PDB file of C-alpha atoms in Angstrom:
ATOM      1  CA  GLU A   1       5.798  -3.224  13.750  1.00 65.00           C
ATOM      2  CA  THR A   2       7.039  -1.791  10.474  1.00 73.00           C
ATOM      3  CA  GLY A   3       8.987   1.164  11.843  1.00 94.00           C
ATOM      4  CA  VAL A   4       6.473   3.665  10.520  1.00 97.00           C
ATOM      5  CA  THR A   5       4.239   5.399  13.039  1.00 97.00           C
ATOM      6  CA  GLN A   6       1.251   7.627  12.464  1.00 98.00           C
ATOM      7  CA  THR A   7      -0.674   9.958  14.741  1.00 97.00           C
ATOM      8  CA  PRO A   8      -3.428  10.355  15.500  1.00 97.00           C
ATOM      9  CA  ARG A   9      -4.885   6.907  14.829  1.00 96.00           C
ATOM     10  CA  HIS A  10      -8.413   8.289  14.717  1.00 97.00           C
ATOM     11  CA  LEU A  11      -9.643  11.784  13.890  1.00 97.00           C
ATOM     12  CA  VAL A  12     -13.087  13.323  13.642  1.00 96.00           C
ATOM     13  CA  MET A  13     -13.289  16.809  12.228  1.00 94.00           C
ATOM     14  CA  GLY A  14     -15.836  19.255  10.924  1.00 91.00           C
ATOM     15  CA  MET A  15     -15.649  20.691   7.446  1.00 90.00           C
ATOM     16  CA  THR A  16     -14.375  24.021   8.751  1.00 89.00           C
ATOM     17  CA  ASN A  17     -11.641  22.566  10.966  1.00 90.00           C
ATOM     18  CA  LYS A  18      -7.919  22.504  10.337  1.00 95.00           C
ATOM     19  CA  LYS A  19      -5.991  19.461  11.453  1.00 96.00           C
ATOM     20  CA  SER A  20      -2.726  17.728  10.673  1.00 97.00           C
ATOM     21  CA  LEU A  21      -1.708  14.107  10.329  1.00 98.00           C
ATOM     22  CA  LYS A  22       1.799  13.112  11.316  1.00 98.00           C
ATOM     23  CA  CYS A  23       3.977  10.280  10.082  1.00 98.00           C
ATOM     24  CA  GLU A  24       7.420   9.292  11.317  1.00 98.00           C
ATOM     25  CA  GLN A  25       9.642   6.540  10.013  1.00 97.00           C
ATOM     26  CA  HIS A  26      12.508   4.971  11.913  1.00 96.00           C
ATOM     27  CA  LEU A  27      13.944   2.993   9.025  1.00 95.00           C
ATOM     28  CA  GLY A  28      16.472   5.452   7.648  1.00 95.00           C
ATOM     29  CA  HIS A  29      14.499   5.713   4.423  1.00 94.00           C
ATOM     30  CA  ASN A  30      14.617   8.658   2.071  1.00 93.00           C
ATOM     31  CA  ALA A  31      11.216   8.460   0.411  1.00 93.00           C
ATOM     32  CA  MET A  32       7.832   8.913   2.058  1.00 95.00           C
ATOM     33  CA  TYR A  33       4.328   8.613   0.711  1.00 95.00           C
ATOM     34  CA  TRP A  34       0.743   9.500   1.539  1.00 97.00           C
ATOM     35  CA  TYR A  35      -2.027   7.182   0.392  1.00 96.00           C
ATOM     36  CA  LYS A  36      -5.786   7.352   0.745  1.00 96.00           C
ATOM     37  CA  GLN A  37      -7.686   4.126   1.339  1.00 94.00           C
ATOM     38  CA  SER A  38     -11.449   4.205   0.909  1.00 91.00           C
ATOM     39  CA  ALA A  39     -13.755   1.274   1.462  1.00 82.00           C
ATOM     40  CA  LYS A  40     -13.823  -1.227  -1.384  1.00 73.00           C
ATOM     41  CA  LYS A  41     -11.312   0.783  -3.425  1.00 82.00           C
ATOM     42  CA  PRO A  42      -7.625   0.292  -4.141  1.00 87.00           C
ATOM     43  CA  LEU A  43      -5.032   2.393  -2.420  1.00 92.00           C
ATOM     44  CA  GLU A  44      -4.763   5.829  -4.021  1.00 93.00           C
ATOM     45  CA  LEU A  45      -1.368   7.479  -4.084  1.00 92.00           C
ATOM     46  CA  MET A  46      -1.549  11.124  -3.042  1.00 95.00           C
ATOM     47  CA  PHE A  47       1.974  12.467  -2.596  1.00 95.00           C
ATOM     48  CA  VAL A  48       5.555  11.282  -2.842  1.00 93.00           C
ATOM     49  CA  TYR A  49       8.588  12.884  -1.252  1.00 93.00           C
ATOM     50  CA  ASN A  50      12.129  11.812  -2.071  1.00 90.00           C
ATOM     51  CA  PHE A  51      14.955  13.355  -0.054  1.00 90.00           C
ATOM     52  CA  LYS A  52      12.465  15.954   1.260  1.00 90.00           C
ATOM     53  CA  GLU A  53      11.480  17.045  -2.229  1.00 91.00           C
ATOM     54  CA  GLN A  54       7.984  16.457  -3.506  1.00 90.00           C
ATOM     55  CA  THR A  55       8.205  14.298  -6.612  1.00 87.00           C
ATOM     56  CA  GLU A  56       4.567  13.380  -7.081  1.00 85.00           C
ATOM     57  CA  ASN A  57       1.244  15.107  -6.556  1.00 87.00           C
ATOM     58  CA  ASN A  58      -1.409  12.813  -7.871  1.00 85.00           C
ATOM     59  CA  SER A  59      -3.967  15.531  -8.669  1.00 90.00           C
ATOM     60  CA  VAL A  60      -4.843  15.914  -5.025  1.00 95.00           C
ATOM     61  CA  PRO A  61      -7.194  18.798  -4.084  1.00 95.00           C
ATOM     62  CA  SER A  62      -5.503  21.769  -2.443  1.00 95.00           C
ATOM     63  CA  ARG A  63      -7.409  21.172   0.791  1.00 96.00           C
ATOM     64  CA  PHE A  64      -4.728  18.528   1.402  1.00 97.00           C
ATOM     65  CA  SER A  65      -1.308  20.083   1.944  1.00 97.00           C
ATOM     66  CA  PRO A  66       1.742  17.893   2.579  1.00 97.00           C
ATOM     67  CA  GLU A  67       4.901  18.903   4.378  1.00 97.00           C
ATOM     68  CA  CYS A  68       8.174  17.027   4.660  1.00 97.00           C
ATOM     69  CA  PRO A  69      10.620  18.855   6.948  1.00 96.00           C
ATOM     70  CA  ASN A  70      13.131  15.999   6.849  1.00 94.00           C
ATOM     71  CA  SER A  71      13.404  12.462   5.548  1.00 92.00           C
ATOM     72  CA  SER A  72      11.969  10.991   8.736  1.00 96.00           C
ATOM     73  CA  HIS A  73       8.843  13.091   9.095  1.00 97.00           C
ATOM     74  CA  LEU A  74       5.868  13.707   6.890  1.00 98.00           C
ATOM     75  CA  PHE A  75       2.755  15.729   7.601  1.00 98.00           C
ATOM     76  CA  LEU A  76      -0.571  16.069   5.881  1.00 98.00           C
ATOM     77  CA  HIS A  77      -2.337  19.306   6.682  1.00 98.00           C
ATOM     78  CA  LEU A  78      -6.102  19.230   6.288  1.00 97.00           C
ATOM     79  CA  HIS A  79      -8.471  22.169   5.920  1.00 94.00           C
ATOM     80  CA  THR A  80     -12.061  22.621   4.755  1.00 94.00           C
ATOM     81  CA  LEU A  81     -12.432  18.927   4.011  1.00 94.00           C
ATOM     82  CA  GLN A  82     -15.547  17.318   2.603  1.00 95.00           C
ATOM     83  CA  PRO A  83     -17.406  14.272   3.931  1.00 95.00           C
ATOM     84  CA  GLU A  84     -16.154  12.255   0.954  1.00 94.00           C
ATOM     85  CA  ASP A  85     -12.625  12.772   2.259  1.00 96.00           C
ATOM     86  CA  SER A  86     -13.430  10.379   5.090  1.00 96.00           C
ATOM     87  CA  ALA A  87     -11.059   7.454   4.688  1.00 96.00           C
ATOM     88  CA  LEU A  88      -7.998   5.739   6.079  1.00 96.00           C
ATOM     89  CA  TYR A  89      -4.882   7.776   5.357  1.00 98.00           C
ATOM     90  CA  LEU A  90      -1.754   5.702   5.151  1.00 97.00           C
ATOM     91  CA  CYS A  91       1.831   6.804   5.260  1.00 97.00           C
ATOM     92  CA  ALA A  92       4.585   4.675   3.787  1.00 96.00           C
ATOM     93  CA  SER A  93       8.323   4.883   3.331  1.00 95.00           C
ATOM     94  CA  SER A  94      10.943   3.247   1.153  1.00 92.00           C
ATOM     95  CA  GLN A  95      14.698   3.434   0.790  1.00 90.00           C
ATOM     96  CA  ASP A  96      14.182   5.923  -2.001  1.00 82.00           C
ATOM     97  CA  SER A  97      11.434   6.500  -4.488  1.00 76.00           C
ATOM     98  CA  TYR A  98      13.002   4.103  -6.970  1.00 69.00           C
ATOM     99  CA  GLN A  99      12.972   1.228  -4.518  1.00 65.00           C
ATOM    100  CA  GLU A 100       9.514  -0.162  -4.742  1.00 74.00           C
ATOM    101  CA  THR A 101       9.272  -2.007  -1.443  1.00 88.00           C
ATOM    102  CA  GLN A 102       7.248   0.343   0.690  1.00 92.00           C
ATOM    103  CA  TYR A 103       6.571  -0.072   4.376  1.00 94.00           C
ATOM    104  CA  PHE A 104       3.310   1.248   5.725  1.00 96.00           C
ATOM    105  CA  GLY A 105       2.215   2.793   8.970  1.00 97.00           C
ATOM    106  CA  PRO A 106      -1.033   1.815  10.710  1.00 96.00           C
ATOM    107  CA  GLY A 107      -2.973   4.699   9.208  1.00 97.00           C
ATOM    108  CA  THR A 108      -5.185   7.482  10.506  1.00 97.00           C
ATOM    109  CA  ARG A 109      -8.898   6.808  10.306  1.00 97.00           C
ATOM    110  CA  LEU A 110     -10.456  10.160   9.378  1.00 97.00           C
ATOM    111  CA  LEU A 111     -14.117  11.032   9.615  1.00 96.00           C
ATOM    112  CA  VAL A 112     -15.284  14.362   8.241  1.00 95.00           C
ATOM    113  CA  LEU A 113     -18.669  15.499   9.483  1.00 93.00           C
TER     114      LEU A 113
ATOM    115  CA  GLY B   1      -4.845   1.870 -19.190  1.00 31.00           C
ATOM    116  CA  GLU B   2      -2.954  -0.130 -16.629  1.00 35.00           C
ATOM    117  CA  SER B   3      -4.907  -1.913 -13.964  1.00 45.00           C
ATOM    118  CA  VAL B   4      -4.348  -4.461 -11.305  1.00 56.00           C
ATOM    119  CA  GLY B   5      -7.285  -6.531 -10.305  1.00 53.00           C
ATOM    120  CA  LEU B   6      -8.243  -9.610  -8.403  1.00 45.00           C
ATOM    121  CA  HIS B   7     -10.367 -12.478  -9.589  1.00 48.00           C
ATOM    122  CA  LEU B   8     -12.220 -12.966  -6.280  1.00 50.00           C
ATOM    123  CA  PRO B   9     -13.062 -10.369  -3.677  1.00 83.00           C
ATOM    124  CA  THR B  10     -13.443 -12.984  -0.899  1.00 90.00           C
ATOM    125  CA  LEU B  11     -11.925 -16.355  -0.161  1.00 93.00           C
ATOM    126  CA  SER B  12     -12.878 -18.707   2.643  1.00 95.00           C
ATOM    127  CA  VAL B  13     -10.650 -21.664   3.538  1.00 96.00           C
ATOM    128  CA  GLN B  14     -10.437 -24.242   6.264  1.00 97.00           C
ATOM    129  CA  GLU B  15      -7.617 -23.988   8.761  1.00 97.00           C
ATOM    130  CA  GLY B  16      -4.742 -26.132   7.626  1.00 97.00           C
ATOM    131  CA  ASP B  17      -5.644 -25.998   3.956  1.00 96.00           C
ATOM    132  CA  ASN B  18      -3.592 -24.161   1.362  1.00 97.00           C
ATOM    133  CA  SER B  19      -4.857 -20.820   0.063  1.00 96.00           C
ATOM    134  CA  ILE B  20      -4.360 -19.383  -3.372  1.00 96.00           C
ATOM    135  CA  ILE B  21      -5.052 -15.730  -4.045  1.00 95.00           C
ATOM    136  CA  ASN B  22      -4.946 -14.568  -7.641  1.00 93.00           C
ATOM    137  CA  CYS B  23      -4.195 -11.289  -9.295  1.00 93.00           C
ATOM    138  CA  ALA B  24      -4.296 -10.148 -12.917  1.00 92.00           C
ATOM    139  CA  TYR B  25      -2.356  -7.250 -14.334  1.00 90.00           C
ATOM    140  CA  SER B  26      -2.423  -5.574 -17.710  1.00 86.00           C
ATOM    141  CA  ASN B  27       0.805  -3.565 -17.977  1.00 88.00           C
ATOM    142  CA  SER B  28       3.393  -5.502 -19.950  1.00 87.00           C
ATOM    143  CA  ALA B  29       6.079  -3.044 -18.842  1.00 86.00           C
ATOM    144  CA  SER B  30       5.683  -3.917 -15.169  1.00 88.00           C
ATOM    145  CA  ASP B  31       8.751  -5.674 -13.843  1.00 88.00           C
ATOM    146  CA  TYR B  32       8.109  -5.696 -10.128  1.00 90.00           C
ATOM    147  CA  PHE B  33       5.231  -7.189  -8.175  1.00 94.00           C
ATOM    148  CA  ILE B  34       4.500  -7.235  -4.497  1.00 95.00           C
ATOM    149  CA  TRP B  35       1.977  -8.750  -2.120  1.00 96.00           C
ATOM    150  CA  TYR B  36       0.731  -7.022   1.001  1.00 96.00           C
ATOM    151  CA  LYS B  37      -1.414  -8.276   3.870  1.00 96.00           C
ATOM    152  CA  GLN B  38      -3.713  -5.907   5.690  1.00 94.00           C
ATOM    153  CA  GLU B  39      -5.323  -6.964   8.936  1.00 93.00           C
ATOM    154  CA  SER B  40      -8.279  -5.117  10.344  1.00 88.00           C
ATOM    155  CA  GLY B  41      -7.248  -1.802  11.857  1.00 85.00           C
ATOM    156  CA  LYS B  42      -3.693  -2.014  10.555  1.00 90.00           C
ATOM    157  CA  GLY B  43      -1.714  -0.767   7.609  1.00 93.00           C
ATOM    158  CA  PRO B  44      -0.601  -3.043   4.764  1.00 94.00           C
ATOM    159  CA  GLN B  45       2.253  -5.343   5.694  1.00 95.00           C
ATOM    160  CA  PHE B  46       4.833  -6.489   3.140  1.00 94.00           C
ATOM    161  CA  ILE B  47       4.672 -10.245   2.509  1.00 96.00           C
ATOM    162  CA  ILE B  48       6.763 -11.059  -0.526  1.00 97.00           C
ATOM    163  CA  ASP B  49       7.841  -9.567  -3.821  1.00 95.00           C
ATOM    164  CA  ILE B  50       9.050 -10.838  -7.163  1.00 95.00           C
ATOM    165  CA  ARG B  51      10.744  -9.352 -10.193  1.00 92.00           C
ATOM    166  CA  SER B  52       9.818 -10.204 -13.733  1.00 92.00           C
ATOM    167  CA  ASN B  53      13.016 -12.171 -14.320  1.00 93.00           C
ATOM    168  CA  MET B  54      11.650 -14.824 -11.952  1.00 96.00           C
ATOM    169  CA  ASP B  55       8.669 -17.159 -12.159  1.00 97.00           C
ATOM    170  CA  LYS B  56       8.531 -18.219  -8.551  1.00 98.00           C
ATOM    171  CA  ARG B  57       9.727 -17.049  -5.206  1.00 98.00           C
ATOM    172  CA  GLN B  58       9.254 -18.666  -1.827  1.00 97.00           C
ATOM    173  CA  GLY B  59       9.072 -17.235   1.640  1.00 95.00           C
ATOM    174  CA  GLN B  60       8.009 -18.635   4.930  1.00 93.00           C
ATOM    175  CA  ARG B  61       4.768 -20.527   4.170  1.00 96.00           C
ATOM    176  CA  VAL B  62       4.151 -18.262   1.176  1.00 98.00           C
ATOM    177  CA  THR B  63       4.982 -18.640  -2.486  1.00 98.00           C
ATOM    178  CA  VAL B  64       4.446 -16.122  -5.234  1.00 98.00           C
ATOM    179  CA  LEU B  65       4.070 -17.313  -8.811  1.00 98.00           C
ATOM    180  CA  LEU B  66       4.364 -15.029 -11.810  1.00 97.00           C
ATOM    181  CA  ASN B  67       3.090 -15.967 -15.250  1.00 96.00           C
ATOM    182  CA  LYS B  68       4.117 -13.193 -17.600  1.00 93.00           C
ATOM    183  CA  THR B  69       2.538 -14.840 -20.606  1.00 94.00           C
ATOM    184  CA  VAL B  70      -0.957 -14.394 -19.258  1.00 94.00           C
ATOM    185  CA  LYS B  71      -0.098 -11.523 -16.894  1.00 94.00           C
ATOM    186  CA  HIS B  72      -1.114 -13.404 -13.800  1.00 95.00           C
ATOM    187  CA  LEU B  73       0.238 -13.332 -10.288  1.00 95.00           C
ATOM    188  CA  SER B  74      -0.702 -15.602  -7.425  1.00 97.00           C
ATOM    189  CA  LEU B  75       0.031 -15.887  -3.737  1.00 97.00           C
ATOM    190  CA  GLN B  76      -0.015 -19.328  -2.179  1.00 98.00           C
ATOM    191  CA  ILE B  77      -0.228 -19.702   1.571  1.00 98.00           C
ATOM    192  CA  ALA B  78       0.569 -23.141   2.927  1.00 97.00           C
ATOM    193  CA  ALA B  79      -1.235 -24.575   5.949  1.00 97.00           C
ATOM    194  CA  THR B  80      -3.425 -21.514   6.376  1.00 97.00           C
ATOM    195  CA  GLN B  81      -3.869 -20.378   9.942  1.00 96.00           C
ATOM    196  CA  PRO B  82      -6.483 -18.145  11.603  1.00 96.00           C
ATOM    197  CA  GLY B  83      -3.846 -15.416  11.837  1.00 95.00           C
ATOM    198  CA  ASP B  84      -3.732 -15.352   8.051  1.00 97.00           C
ATOM    199  CA  SER B  85      -7.233 -13.884   7.931  1.00 96.00           C
ATOM    200  CA  ALA B  86      -6.831 -10.476   6.321  1.00 96.00           C
ATOM    201  CA  VAL B  87      -7.158  -8.597   3.065  1.00 94.00           C
ATOM    202  CA  TYR B  88      -4.383  -9.367   0.596  1.00 96.00           C
ATOM    203  CA  PHE B  89      -3.321  -6.812  -2.025  1.00 91.00           C
ATOM    204  CA  CYS B  90      -1.179  -7.290  -5.052  1.00 94.00           C
ATOM    205  CA  ALA B  91       0.622  -4.346  -6.594  1.00 93.00           C
ATOM    206  CA  GLU B  92       2.788  -3.741  -9.640  1.00 91.00           C
ATOM    207  CA  ASN B  93       5.013  -0.901 -10.680  1.00 88.00           C
ATOM    208  CA  ASP B  94       3.732   1.165 -13.570  1.00 83.00           C
ATOM    209  CA  ARG B  95       7.173   1.505 -15.153  1.00 81.00           C
ATOM    210  CA  PRO B  96      10.319  -0.578 -15.081  1.00 75.00           C
ATOM    211  CA  TYR B  97      12.555  -0.366 -12.047  1.00 65.00           C
ATOM    212  CA  ASN B  98      15.218   1.756 -13.714  1.00 67.00           C
ATOM    213  CA  GLN B  99      12.617   4.304 -14.826  1.00 73.00           C
ATOM    214  CA  GLY B 100      11.242   4.985 -11.380  1.00 67.00           C
ATOM    215  CA  GLY B 101       7.517   4.727 -11.295  1.00 73.00           C
ATOM    216  CA  LYS B 102       4.997   4.019  -8.610  1.00 81.00           C
ATOM    217  CA  LEU B 103       3.068   1.088  -7.284  1.00 86.00           C
ATOM    218  CA  ILE B 104      -0.430   0.429  -8.573  1.00 89.00           C
ATOM    219  CA  PHE B 105      -2.532  -1.504  -6.085  1.00 90.00           C
ATOM    220  CA  GLY B 106      -5.303  -3.979  -6.652  1.00 88.00           C
ATOM    221  CA  GLN B 107      -8.590  -3.847  -4.793  1.00 85.00           C
ATOM    222  CA  GLY B 108      -7.749  -6.728  -2.482  1.00 90.00           C
ATOM    223  CA  THR B 109      -9.046 -10.191  -1.609  1.00 92.00           C
ATOM    224  CA  GLU B 110     -10.428 -10.847   1.834  1.00 93.00           C
ATOM    225  CA  LEU B 111      -9.204 -14.187   3.154  1.00 96.00           C
ATOM    226  CA  SER B 112     -11.263 -15.792   5.886  1.00 96.00           C
ATOM    227  CA  VAL B 113      -9.912 -18.844   7.681  1.00 96.00           C
ATOM    228  CA  LYS B 114     -12.415 -21.156   9.340  1.00 93.00           C
ATOM    229  CA  PRO B 115     -11.213 -23.068  12.411  1.00 89.00           C
TER     230      PRO B 115
END
């Protein structure tokens, strides 16, 4: 195990639902990341938080809303998603955002109906 | 623009053979490279990394080679085992280490090990 946990592991939601993904890291890291992984495509960086401050928003639609209450926890709030948002959402952490070695959680497999 | 790509999307090897997974990159400013392994149903797992001041780095059964002249990165797995079956990603930073930056990931190569 990498020390990064994600819940839920699987999620099915309708386009009008509101749900949240949770990530927790037990590594004492200060930076946390959200990535989207779609089939046959490279990992897409969504958000970066460093010491609880958002340092990167990679042109992500507003229907995805991140929250980082502390350096160990990261949330991704979802509302009015589209079917094309179905993907594996991965959380990662690193010592800080200038240390490139990132450690990933197992991901949440999201299906939007 | 910068890109990280792989020469082959799939690779099939016999158990016990050595595997070589290749990766090309285009950003001359990249000074950090990393390989990840992703098994089915799991997140990417760090394998090995290398900085641009090195040409080769060895881990346990894995070796990463960096050729900066032709912007090529490879991962060699010795005595490939069934447990090595997974998708392997290379990634590079888009700016030098001391300028921050983020990792840019390749599409991945699926390694299949035949018993």
